[in-house]
Short mmCIF file of C-alpha atoms and ligand atoms in Angstrom, two decimals:
data_model
loop_
_atom_site.label_atom_id
_atom_site.label_comp_id
_atom_site.label_asym_id
_atom_site.label_seq_id
_atom_site.Cartn_x
_atom_site.Cartn_y
_atom_site.Cartn_z
CA MET X 1 -7.08 -19.25 14.87
CA LYS X 2 -5.17 -19.41 18.48
CA THR X 3 -2.29 -17.89 18.50
CA GLU X 4 0.79 -18.72 21.00
CA GLU X 5 3.51 -16.28 19.75
CA THR X 6 3.34 -12.75 17.32
CA VAL X 7 1.95 -13.29 14.37
CA LEU X 8 0.01 -11.28 11.12
CA GLU X 9 -2.59 -13.68 9.92
CA ILE X 10 -3.39 -12.65 6.04
CA ASP X 11 -7.28 -13.65 5.29
CA LEU X 12 -6.15 -13.97 1.32
CA ASN X 13 -10.60 -15.01 1.11
CA ALA X 14 -10.62 -12.06 2.35
CA LEU X 15 -8.45 -10.04 0.00
CA GLU X 16 -10.59 -11.88 -3.21
CA ARG X 17 -13.98 -10.32 -1.95
CA ASN X 18 -12.23 -7.05 -1.10
CA ILE X 19 -11.12 -7.27 -5.30
CA HIS X 20 -14.30 -8.53 -6.36
CA TYR X 21 -16.01 -5.79 -4.37
CA LEU X 22 -14.16 -2.63 -5.55
CA LYS X 23 -14.03 -4.63 -9.07
CA SER X 24 -17.79 -4.30 -8.65
CA ARG X 25 -17.31 -0.40 -8.65
CA LEU X 26 -16.25 -0.35 -12.52
CA LYS X 27 -17.38 -0.73 -16.20
CA PRO X 28 -16.59 -5.15 -16.87
CA THR X 29 -14.11 -3.31 -19.37
CA THR X 30 -11.91 -1.49 -16.62
CA TRP X 31 -8.74 -3.29 -15.93
CA PHE X 32 -7.56 -3.55 -12.30
CA LEU X 33 -3.52 -2.67 -11.65
CA ALA X 34 -3.08 -4.32 -7.68
CA VAL X 35 -0.52 -2.16 -5.95
CA VAL X 36 1.84 -4.84 -4.10
CA LYS X 37 4.81 -1.91 -3.29
CA ALA X 38 5.78 -1.94 0.09
CA SER X 39 5.71 -5.55 0.89
CA SER X 40 1.86 -5.41 -0.67
CA TYR X 41 1.68 -2.82 2.50
CA GLY X 42 2.94 -4.70 5.16
CA ASN X 43 1.45 -8.22 4.27
CA ASN X 44 4.37 -10.18 1.63
CA SER X 45 4.29 -9.19 -1.39
CA VAL X 46 4.88 -12.11 -3.32
CA ALA X 47 2.13 -14.04 -1.36
CA ILE X 48 0.23 -11.50 -2.08
CA ALA X 49 0.73 -11.34 -6.19
CA THR X 50 1.23 -14.55 -5.93
CA HIS X 51 -2.29 -15.43 -5.33
CA ILE X 52 -3.85 -12.51 -7.16
CA GLN X 53 -2.08 -14.09 -10.24
CA LYS X 54 -3.61 -17.98 -9.54
CA LYS X 55 -6.72 -16.20 -9.72
CA LYS X 56 -6.51 -14.16 -12.29
CA LEU X 57 -7.59 -11.07 -10.37
CA ALA X 58 -5.71 -8.64 -12.14
CA ASN X 59 -4.27 -7.31 -15.26
CA TYR X 60 -1.38 -5.78 -13.65
CA PHE X 61 0.78 -5.95 -11.10
CA ALA X 62 2.73 -2.20 -9.52
CA VAL X 63 5.84 -1.37 -7.18
CA ALA X 64 7.62 1.37 -6.72
CA TYR X 65 10.86 0.23 -6.77
CA THR X 66 12.99 -2.08 -8.59
CA SER X 67 14.10 -4.55 -6.03
CA GLU X 68 10.59 -5.11 -5.96
CA GLY X 69 9.97 -5.77 -9.23
CA ILE X 70 12.92 -8.17 -9.23
CA ALA X 71 11.56 -10.49 -6.07
CA LEU X 72 8.25 -10.62 -7.69
CA ARG X 73 9.76 -11.88 -11.01
CA GLU X 74 12.13 -13.83 -8.60
CA ALA X 75 9.19 -15.88 -7.18
CA GLY X 76 7.36 -16.87 -10.75
CA ILE X 77 5.09 -13.46 -11.57
CA THR X 78 4.44 -13.32 -14.90
CA LEU X 79 2.17 -10.48 -14.85
CA PRO X 80 3.34 -7.23 -16.34
CA ILE X 81 4.63 -5.40 -13.53
CA LEU X 82 4.88 -0.94 -13.41
CA VAL X 83 7.74 -0.18 -11.46
CA LEU X 84 6.07 3.50 -10.40
CA HIS X 85 9.29 4.74 -8.85
CA PRO X 86 12.70 3.86 -10.67
CA GLN X 87 16.29 5.12 -10.66
CA PRO X 88 19.03 5.32 -13.64
CA ILE X 89 20.74 3.68 -11.95
CA HIS X 90 18.03 0.58 -12.09
CA PHE X 91 18.08 -0.12 -15.80
CA ASP X 92 20.03 -3.39 -16.33
CA ASP X 93 17.76 -4.51 -13.71
CA ILE X 94 15.19 -3.23 -14.93
CA VAL X 95 15.30 -4.75 -18.52
CA LYS X 96 16.91 -8.09 -17.24
CA TYR X 97 13.99 -8.35 -15.33
CA ASN X 98 11.08 -7.75 -17.91
CA LEU X 99 9.81 -4.63 -15.29
CA GLU X 100 8.33 -1.78 -17.36
CA PRO X 101 9.80 1.48 -15.56
CA THR X 102 7.47 4.64 -15.47
CA LEU X 103 9.36 7.93 -17.38
CA TYR X 104 8.46 10.62 -14.83
CA SER X 105 10.96 13.63 -15.90
CA LYS X 106 12.54 14.18 -18.90
CA ARG X 107 15.80 13.78 -17.70
CA ILE X 108 14.60 9.69 -16.57
CA THR X 109 13.12 9.87 -19.94
CA ASP X 110 16.41 11.27 -21.60
CA LEU X 111 18.47 8.90 -19.80
CA PHE X 112 16.32 5.56 -20.55
CA LEU X 113 15.59 6.00 -24.34
CA GLU X 114 20.15 6.47 -24.68
CA TYR X 115 19.83 3.29 -22.96
CA GLY X 116 17.37 1.99 -24.57
CA LYS X 117 19.70 2.46 -28.32
CA ASN X 118 22.82 1.28 -26.77
CA HIS X 119 21.29 -1.82 -25.47
CA ASN X 120 19.21 -2.33 -28.49
CA LEU X 121 15.88 -2.49 -26.99
CA ASN X 122 12.96 -2.43 -28.81
CA LYS X 123 9.38 -1.24 -27.89
CA TYR X 124 10.30 -1.34 -24.23
CA LEU X 125 7.22 -0.51 -22.70
CA VAL X 126 6.86 2.56 -20.80
CA HIS X 127 4.93 4.32 -19.22
CA LEU X 128 4.26 8.28 -18.91
CA LYS X 129 3.44 9.70 -15.20
CA CYS X 130 1.66 13.28 -15.39
CA ASN X 131 1.62 15.44 -12.67
CA THR X 132 -1.83 17.21 -12.24
CA GLY X 133 -1.55 18.37 -9.37
CA LEU X 134 0.22 16.64 -6.79
CA ASN X 135 3.51 17.74 -7.59
CA ARG X 136 5.56 14.64 -6.46
CA LEU X 137 6.71 12.79 -9.64
CA GLY X 138 5.69 13.12 -13.35
CA PHE X 139 6.20 15.68 -16.73
CA ASN X 140 3.57 19.07 -16.45
CA ILE X 141 1.40 19.62 -18.50
CA GLY X 142 3.77 22.14 -20.08
CA GLU X 143 6.57 19.86 -20.91
CA VAL X 144 4.86 16.98 -22.12
CA ASP X 145 4.44 18.44 -26.11
CA GLU X 146 8.33 18.19 -25.65
CA VAL X 147 8.70 14.74 -23.83
CA LEU X 148 6.01 13.49 -27.25
CA ASP X 149 8.13 14.72 -29.66
CA LEU X 150 10.64 12.91 -28.33
CA LEU X 151 8.76 9.18 -28.14
CA LYS X 152 6.69 9.62 -30.83
CA ASN X 153 9.02 8.48 -34.09
CA ASN X 154 11.14 6.82 -31.29
CA SER X 155 11.14 2.70 -31.61
CA VAL X 156 13.37 1.84 -28.56
CA VAL X 157 9.81 2.99 -26.19
CA GLU X 158 6.01 2.05 -26.80
CA VAL X 159 4.27 4.22 -24.56
CA LYS X 160 2.16 0.79 -22.60
CA THR X 161 0.34 3.39 -20.45
CA ALA X 162 0.15 6.96 -19.15
CA TYR X 163 -1.09 8.01 -15.78
CA SER X 164 -1.66 10.36 -13.06
CA HIS X 165 -2.27 10.29 -8.89
CA LEU X 166 -4.71 12.01 -7.35
CA ALA X 167 -3.75 13.95 -4.22
CA ALA X 168 -6.75 13.58 -2.15
CA SER X 169 -9.34 11.26 -3.72
CA GLU X 170 -10.24 10.14 -0.18
CA ASP X 171 -11.58 14.07 1.77
CA LEU X 172 -14.93 14.93 -0.22
CA ALA X 173 -14.13 18.54 1.33
CA GLU X 174 -10.93 18.52 -1.89
CA ARG X 175 -13.84 17.40 -4.49
CA GLU X 176 -13.30 20.90 -6.61
CA PHE X 177 -9.19 20.42 -6.41
CA THR X 178 -9.62 16.62 -7.65
CA GLU X 179 -12.15 17.66 -10.50
CA ASN X 180 -9.51 19.83 -11.86
CA GLN X 181 -6.85 16.96 -11.37
CA ILE X 182 -9.86 14.80 -13.94
CA LYS X 183 -9.69 18.09 -16.22
CA THR X 184 -5.69 18.51 -16.48
CA PHE X 185 -5.13 14.43 -17.35
CA ILE X 186 -7.88 14.77 -19.80
CA ALA X 187 -6.00 17.49 -21.43
CA PHE X 188 -2.48 15.40 -21.23
CA GLN X 189 -4.93 12.39 -22.71
CA GLU X 190 -6.12 14.37 -25.84
CA LYS X 191 -2.29 15.79 -26.14
CA ILE X 192 -0.80 11.97 -25.57
CA THR X 193 -3.67 10.42 -28.38
CA SER X 194 -2.59 12.40 -31.19
CA ALA X 195 0.89 12.36 -30.81
CA LEU X 196 1.79 9.42 -30.68
CA PRO X 197 0.46 6.92 -33.39
CA TYR X 198 -0.60 3.93 -31.33
CA LYS X 199 -3.58 3.28 -28.34
CA VAL X 200 -2.38 4.04 -24.63
CA ILE X 201 -4.12 2.97 -21.55
CA TYR X 202 -4.72 5.84 -19.11
CA HIS X 203 -5.14 5.62 -15.37
CA GLN X 204 -5.77 8.08 -12.68
CA CYS X 205 -7.57 7.02 -9.68
CA ASN X 206 -6.39 5.25 -6.97
CA THR X 207 -8.73 2.97 -4.28
CA SER X 208 -10.52 6.13 -3.11
CA GLY X 209 -10.56 7.25 -6.15
CA ILE X 210 -12.66 4.16 -7.47
CA LEU X 211 -15.13 4.81 -4.85
CA ASN X 212 -15.59 8.61 -5.13
CA TYR X 213 -14.71 9.20 -8.81
CA PRO X 214 -16.08 6.93 -11.17
CA GLN X 215 -16.05 9.03 -14.08
CA ALA X 216 -12.72 9.15 -13.70
CA GLN X 217 -11.45 5.28 -14.09
CA PHE X 218 -10.62 5.38 -17.58
CA ASP X 219 -9.13 2.71 -18.98
CA MET X 220 -7.73 1.14 -15.71
CA VAL X 221 -7.26 1.42 -11.98
CA ARG X 222 -4.52 1.22 -9.75
CA CYS X 223 -6.16 0.23 -5.95
CA GLY X 224 -3.65 -0.72 -2.90
CA ILE X 225 -4.70 0.09 0.52
CA GLY X 226 -8.70 -1.23 -0.48
CA MET X 227 -7.66 -4.72 -1.68
CA TYR X 228 -6.07 -4.72 1.58
CA GLY X 229 -9.41 -3.90 3.27
CA PHE X 230 -9.75 -0.31 3.96
CA ALA X 231 -11.26 2.11 2.28
CA ASN X 232 -10.70 6.03 4.17
CA ASP X 233 -14.41 6.27 4.29
CA VAL X 234 -16.61 5.11 7.40
CA VAL X 235 -19.90 4.37 5.58
CA LEU X 236 -17.89 2.45 2.58
CA GLN X 237 -15.66 0.57 5.03
CA LYS X 238 -18.56 -1.76 5.00
CA ASN X 239 -17.82 -3.13 2.15
CA LEU X 240 -14.40 -3.92 2.37
CA THR X 241 -13.25 -5.99 4.95
CA PRO X 242 -9.68 -5.50 6.56
CA ILE X 243 -7.09 -9.19 5.47
CA MET X 244 -4.47 -8.56 7.95
CA ALA X 245 -4.88 -9.18 11.89
CA LEU X 246 -1.66 -8.82 14.52
CA LYS X 247 -2.13 -10.92 17.17
CA SER X 248 0.28 -11.98 19.89
CA VAL X 249 -0.18 -13.23 23.44
CA ILE X 250 0.52 -12.62 27.45
CA SER X 251 4.11 -13.61 28.22
CA GLN X 252 3.90 -12.43 31.75
CA ILE X 253 1.49 -10.23 34.29
CA HIS X 254 2.61 -8.21 36.78
CA THR X 255 1.52 -6.27 39.76
CA LEU X 256 2.40 -2.77 40.60
CA GLN X 257 2.08 -1.25 44.33
CA VAL X 258 0.93 2.68 43.98
CA GLY X 259 3.91 4.20 43.57
CA ASP X 260 5.71 1.52 41.45
CA SER X 261 7.34 2.40 38.14
CA LEU X 262 6.94 0.52 34.73
CA GLY X 263 9.37 0.02 31.98
CA TYR X 264 11.86 2.67 30.45
CA ASN X 265 12.75 5.60 32.38
CA ARG X 266 10.00 4.81 34.04
CA GLY X 267 7.45 5.83 31.85
CA TYR X 268 4.21 4.27 33.83
CA ILE X 269 3.70 5.37 37.97
CA ALA X 270 1.39 3.26 39.67
CA ASP X 271 -1.39 5.30 41.05
CA HIS X 272 -3.29 2.75 42.10
CA ILE X 273 -2.56 -0.80 42.27
CA THR X 274 -2.04 -1.68 38.67
CA LYS X 275 -1.94 -4.91 37.13
CA THR X 276 -0.07 -5.17 33.65
CA ALA X 277 0.86 -7.55 30.97
CA THR X 278 3.61 -7.91 29.03
CA ILE X 279 3.69 -8.54 25.32
CA PRO X 280 6.00 -9.54 23.28
CA VAL X 281 5.76 -6.61 20.20
CA GLY X 282 7.68 -3.76 20.17
CA HIS X 283 7.90 -0.54 17.88
CA ALA X 284 10.73 -2.97 16.29
CA ASP X 285 7.83 -4.86 14.60
CA GLY X 286 5.97 -1.60 13.98
CA ILE X 287 3.89 -0.48 17.21
CA ASN X 288 5.85 2.75 17.13
CA ARG X 289 7.06 5.07 20.13
CA ILE X 290 3.69 6.80 19.50
CA TYR X 291 1.17 4.04 20.96
CA GLY X 292 2.71 4.40 24.61
CA LYS X 293 1.66 6.31 27.20
CA GLY X 294 -2.45 5.44 26.82
CA LYS X 295 -2.55 6.58 23.60
CA GLY X 296 -2.45 2.87 21.69
CA PHE X 297 -4.50 -0.11 22.55
CA VAL X 298 -5.04 -3.97 21.96
CA PHE X 299 -7.85 -6.52 22.92
CA ILE X 300 -7.34 -9.10 25.56
CA ASN X 301 -10.56 -11.51 26.12
CA GLY X 302 -12.91 -8.98 23.88
CA GLN X 303 -11.66 -5.98 26.04
CA LYS X 304 -9.65 -2.78 25.62
CA ALA X 305 -6.04 -2.93 27.52
CA PRO X 306 -4.28 0.42 27.14
CA ILE X 307 -0.20 0.57 26.28
CA ILE X 308 0.53 2.10 28.85
CA GLY X 309 4.46 3.42 29.68
CA ASN X 310 6.59 3.35 26.81
CA VAL X 311 7.05 1.00 24.38
CA CYS X 312 10.20 -0.72 24.14
CA MET X 313 11.87 -2.49 20.95
CA ASP X 314 10.65 -5.49 21.37
CA MET X 315 7.77 -5.27 23.98
CA ILE X 316 4.96 -3.31 24.74
CA LEU X 317 2.91 -3.47 28.22
CA VAL X 318 -0.81 -3.07 29.19
CA GLU X 319 -3.01 -1.99 32.26
CA VAL X 320 -5.28 -5.67 32.40
CA THR X 321 -6.09 -4.20 36.02
CA ASP X 322 -10.42 -5.20 35.14
CA ILE X 323 -9.64 -7.39 32.91
CA ALA X 324 -10.04 -11.52 33.38
CA CYS X 325 -6.77 -12.58 31.76
CA GLU X 326 -3.65 -15.42 32.35
CA GLU X 327 -0.31 -15.72 31.21
CA GLY X 328 -0.60 -17.27 27.86
CA ASP X 329 -3.61 -15.75 26.81
CA GLU X 330 -4.39 -14.04 23.17
CA VAL X 331 -3.90 -10.55 22.43
CA ILE X 332 -5.69 -8.82 19.26
CA VAL X 333 -3.64 -5.85 18.56
CA PHE X 334 -5.78 -4.77 15.20
CA ASP X 335 -7.87 -7.33 13.62
CA LYS X 336 -11.35 -6.62 11.28
CA GLU X 337 -13.50 -5.56 14.45
CA HIS X 338 -10.56 -4.11 15.71
CA THR X 339 -9.29 -2.18 12.86
CA ALA X 340 -5.81 -0.89 12.03
CA GLU X 341 -7.08 2.65 10.82
CA VAL X 342 -9.02 2.67 14.46
CA LEU X 343 -5.84 2.17 15.84
CA ALA X 344 -3.78 3.93 13.51
CA GLU X 345 -6.29 7.30 14.61
CA SER X 346 -5.27 6.76 18.45
CA ALA X 347 -2.16 7.91 17.35
CA GLY X 348 -3.40 11.22 15.11
CA THR X 349 -1.65 8.43 12.30
CA ILE X 350 -3.42 6.72 9.00
CA SER X 351 -4.15 2.06 8.45
CA TYR X 352 -1.30 2.79 5.31
CA GLU X 353 1.27 4.23 7.94
CA LEU X 354 0.15 1.44 10.66
CA ILE X 355 0.45 -1.67 8.60
CA THR X 356 3.46 -1.03 5.97
CA SER X 357 5.61 -0.70 9.45
CA MET X 358 4.63 -4.46 10.05
CA ALA X 359 8.38 -5.80 10.51
CA HIS X 360 9.31 -8.87 8.90
CA ARG X 361 10.21 -10.55 11.82
CA ILE X 362 6.43 -11.74 12.37
CA ARG X 363 5.47 -14.34 11.34
CA ARG X 364 2.94 -14.49 8.38
CA VAL X 365 0.45 -17.07 8.41
CA TYR X 366 -2.62 -17.25 5.74
CA ILE X 367 -5.56 -17.96 5.85
CA LEU X 368 -7.56 -19.72 2.52
CA LYS X 369 -10.51 -21.74 2.52
C1 PLP L 1 0.56 3.77 -3.86
C2 PLP L 1 -0.10 4.11 -4.99
C3 PLP L 1 -1.40 3.89 -5.22
C4 PLP L 1 -2.42 2.99 -4.42
O1 PLP L 1 -3.16 4.17 -3.94
P1 PLP L 1 -4.31 3.22 -3.14
O2 PLP L 1 -4.66 4.46 -2.05
O3 PLP L 1 -3.93 2.26 -1.52
O4 PLP L 1 -5.41 2.49 -3.58
C5 PLP L 1 -2.00 4.26 -6.33
N1 PLP L 1 -1.08 5.14 -7.43
C6 PLP L 1 0.36 5.25 -7.11
C7 PLP L 1 1.05 6.35 -7.66
C8 PLP L 1 0.53 4.93 -6.23
O5 PLP L 1 1.77 5.53 -5.81
#
């Protein structure tokens, strides 16, 4: 699809294929939780979740924050929604919108049990977060017995699942660390299973966990970046297709003479006659300043054009001296071939950061056969 403005093309067919591939790496009985936080990694969480729900591609959704879960419920999402990182101030909304909070600390557990008692909650579904080495959110193994004592004869909540998160599942040099996380999580599971009188679902793997540690798939996996087409691995990448393409257009072409400068703070000074193209996408759209000064690049008529000078709020300036192109031509910032991962690497960052930075003002266009 040729574009005449900056658009983010989202390929829902590729999303579906990616999910099918990821599921092919799992036992048929393992549940699939689709992580749709942060606008589904910069896409649009309502569009992505609606498609996943309609095609019955997932058993569960997860969002980071309560507000993200509310947006999904308001758009008609009825699958269960796990909130990874709730705060006590959100309890009213959580219950009102039938969202399922993660209890990750003694404090939030006490507060939720008290809230539940005061609001007559009965077997409200919650999730326990176990810390196995990421040291970000979750109970430590030494405190879980105390928490289980609170929960085991309590009819206010029911623990639907218990989970932990891997710190370095994409980094095979950290295999030993990861295997220890898995062992620790199994120790958590033994404690939880023997304390609670009902079945609890266990999950630990993110995308790279699915791909690298199939022995740790347990009852469910939580998949984000893989659905959106990134494997965090050059070999496995061939099985997945990035679902988003950021396309734009050349607004204007300039020719700089030797000594002329380009853009704010004269970020580029021409040492040769330089043909430049101005593109309507800038740091307010998610192309951070770090991509400027020759680090990042776009593709025009199949050729690589470096981003020169400083990235502006609403524009980038690229060199097209040796590229046959004219005003109105299409610009590929990233797509399936020229991936967001490679562009992110040019600035020392990762695909996750680049794609989740895509501004809401960029029009989303969906591809669906
Ligand atoms: C974001 C997140 C995921 C998804 O990770 P990917 O690497 O994108 O698959 C899974 N679990 C938790 C707790 C997360 O915060």
